[in-house]
C-alpha cells in the first residue's frame, strides 16, 4: 500500500485521509498550524496515521495530496516533491484567495499554477469538484452498480495512472479529462462542479452517485467563465 502525504488536512484532506486509511494506506497529515493541532484527527484515524510538517509530509508520501486554499500554493515545499505525483484539489475563489489576473483572464488554470511552482513534480487535478461529505458518502467498491466517477486532469500519463489507481482504492472510478489545461472543465461553477453529486439543488446534503457517462456529459457541457 501507498503512503499518502497530505499538505492540508481540512474538509477534503481529512476526508481523503479517512478513505485512504480505510483502504489500507498509511497517511502523513500536515497543515499550516503545526502537527500538534492534528492530534484528534490522528487519534481518530489510528496507527496508520501520523502528523508532521508540510515538508515532512511531502517527503514521506509516495503520492501527495495538496489541499490548501489557492492563495497559499506558493508555500507548498517544492524540493521534497521532486519526481512525485501530486494531486491538487485547489479551486479559485477570489473573495477568499484575492485576484489572480491569469485566472481572471483564463490564460491558465489553478493546477497549472501549482505545476509551474512544482516543475519537477507531476501534478494531477482531482477531488476539487465534489463536496467533502459527498466524497465520503459515495465511495463504493469496484464493480458496484452505484459507483461514482471523479474527473482528473494532468500532463503526465504515469501520474494520471497513479492517481487513477489511488481513486480506485478509495472507491471511485476516474474520468480522464486530458491535460491540466482542460482542468477548467470541472472548476468552480461549471456543470461538473460540486452540484453534480447532489441529488437535489434544494437538498444539498443528500448525495447522488454519478457514473463515468454522467460525468463526461457534465464535462462536455462546461463553459468558460467568459462564455457563461
CSV table of N, CA, C and O in Angstrom, one decimal, residues 6-8 29-32 34-35 52-59 64 75-77 80-81:
chain,number,residue,atom,x,y,z
A,6,UNK,N,-0.3,14.4,3.0
A,6,UNK,CA,-1.4,15.4,2.8
A,6,UNK,C,-0.8,16.8,3.3
A,6,UNK,O,-0.5,17.0,4.5
A,7,UNK,N,-0.8,17.7,2.4
A,7,UNK,CA,-0.4,19.1,2.7
A,7,UNK,C,-1.8,19.8,2.7
A,7,UNK,O,-2.4,20.2,1.7
A,8,UNK,N,-2.3,20.0,4.0
A,8,UNK,CA,-3.6,20.5,4.2
A,8,UNK,C,-4.5,19.3,4.7
A,8,UNK,O,-4.5,18.2,4.1
A,29,UNK,N,-0.2,13.5,7.8
A,29,UNK,CA,-1.0,14.7,7.8
A,29,UNK,C,-0.2,15.9,8.1
A,29,UNK,O,0.7,15.8,8.9
A,30,UNK,N,-0.6,17.0,7.5
A,30,UNK,CA,0.1,18.3,7.9
A,30,UNK,C,-0.9,19.4,7.6
A,30,UNK,O,-1.9,19.3,6.8
A,31,UNK,N,-0.6,20.5,8.2
A,31,UNK,CA,-1.3,21.8,7.9
A,31,UNK,C,-0.4,22.9,8.3
A,31,UNK,O,0.7,22.8,8.6
A,32,UNK,N,-1.0,24.2,8.2
A,32,UNK,CA,-0.1,25.4,8.4
A,32,UNK,C,0.0,25.7,9.8
A,32,UNK,O,0.8,26.6,10.2
A,34,UNK,N,0.7,23.4,12.5
A,34,UNK,CA,1.6,22.6,13.2
A,34,UNK,C,1.0,21.2,13.5
A,34,UNK,O,-0.2,21.1,13.7
A,35,UNK,N,1.8,20.2,13.6
A,35,UNK,CA,1.4,18.8,13.9
A,35,UNK,C,0.5,18.6,15.1
A,35,UNK,O,-0.4,17.8,15.1
A,52,UNK,N,2.7,15.6,10.8
A,52,UNK,CA,4.1,16.1,10.5
A,52,UNK,C,4.0,17.5,10.0
A,52,UNK,O,2.9,18.1,9.9
A,53,UNK,N,5.1,18.1,9.6
A,53,UNK,CA,5.1,19.4,9.0
A,53,UNK,C,4.8,19.2,7.5
A,53,UNK,O,4.9,18.0,7.0
A,54,UNK,N,4.4,20.2,6.7
A,54,UNK,CA,4.2,20.0,5.3
A,54,UNK,C,5.4,19.5,4.6
A,54,UNK,O,5.3,18.6,3.7
A,55,UNK,N,6.6,19.9,4.9
A,55,UNK,CA,7.8,19.4,4.2
A,55,UNK,C,8.0,17.9,4.6
A,55,UNK,O,8.4,17.1,3.7
A,56,UNK,N,7.7,17.5,5.8
A,56,UNK,CA,7.9,16.1,6.2
A,56,UNK,C,6.8,15.2,5.5
A,56,UNK,O,7.1,14.1,5.1
A,57,UNK,N,5.6,15.8,5.4
A,57,UNK,CA,4.5,15.0,4.7
A,57,UNK,C,4.9,14.9,3.2
A,57,UNK,O,4.6,13.8,2.7
A,58,UNK,N,5.4,15.9,2.7
A,58,UNK,CA,5.8,15.9,1.3
A,58,UNK,C,6.9,14.8,1.0
A,58,UNK,O,6.9,14.1,0.1
A,59,UNK,N,7.9,14.8,2.0
A,59,UNK,CA,9.0,13.8,1.8
A,59,UNK,C,8.5,12.4,2.1
A,59,UNK,O,9.0,11.4,1.4
A,64,UNK,N,1.3,12.5,-3.0
A,64,UNK,CA,1.0,13.7,-2.1
A,64,UNK,C,-0.2,14.4,-2.6
A,64,UNK,O,-0.3,14.8,-3.8
A,75,UNK,N,3.5,28.3,-1.0
A,75,UNK,CA,4.1,27.8,0.2
A,75,UNK,C,4.3,26.3,0.2
A,75,UNK,O,4.9,25.8,1.1
A,76,UNK,N,3.8,25.7,-0.8
A,76,UNK,CA,4.0,24.2,-0.9
A,76,UNK,C,5.5,23.9,-1.1
A,76,UNK,O,6.1,24.5,-2.0
A,77,UNK,N,6.1,23.1,-0.3
A,77,UNK,CA,7.5,22.8,-0.4
A,77,UNK,C,7.8,22.1,-1.7
A,77,UNK,O,7.3,20.9,-1.9
A,80,UNK,N,11.0,18.5,-1.7
A,80,UNK,CA,10.7,17.1,-1.3
A,80,UNK,C,9.7,16.5,-2.2
A,80,UNK,O,9.4,15.3,-2.1
A,81,UNK,N,9.1,17.3,-3.1
A,81,UNK,CA,8.1,16.8,-4.0
A,81,UNK,C,8.6,16.4,-5.4
A,81,UNK,O,7.9,16.0,-6.3
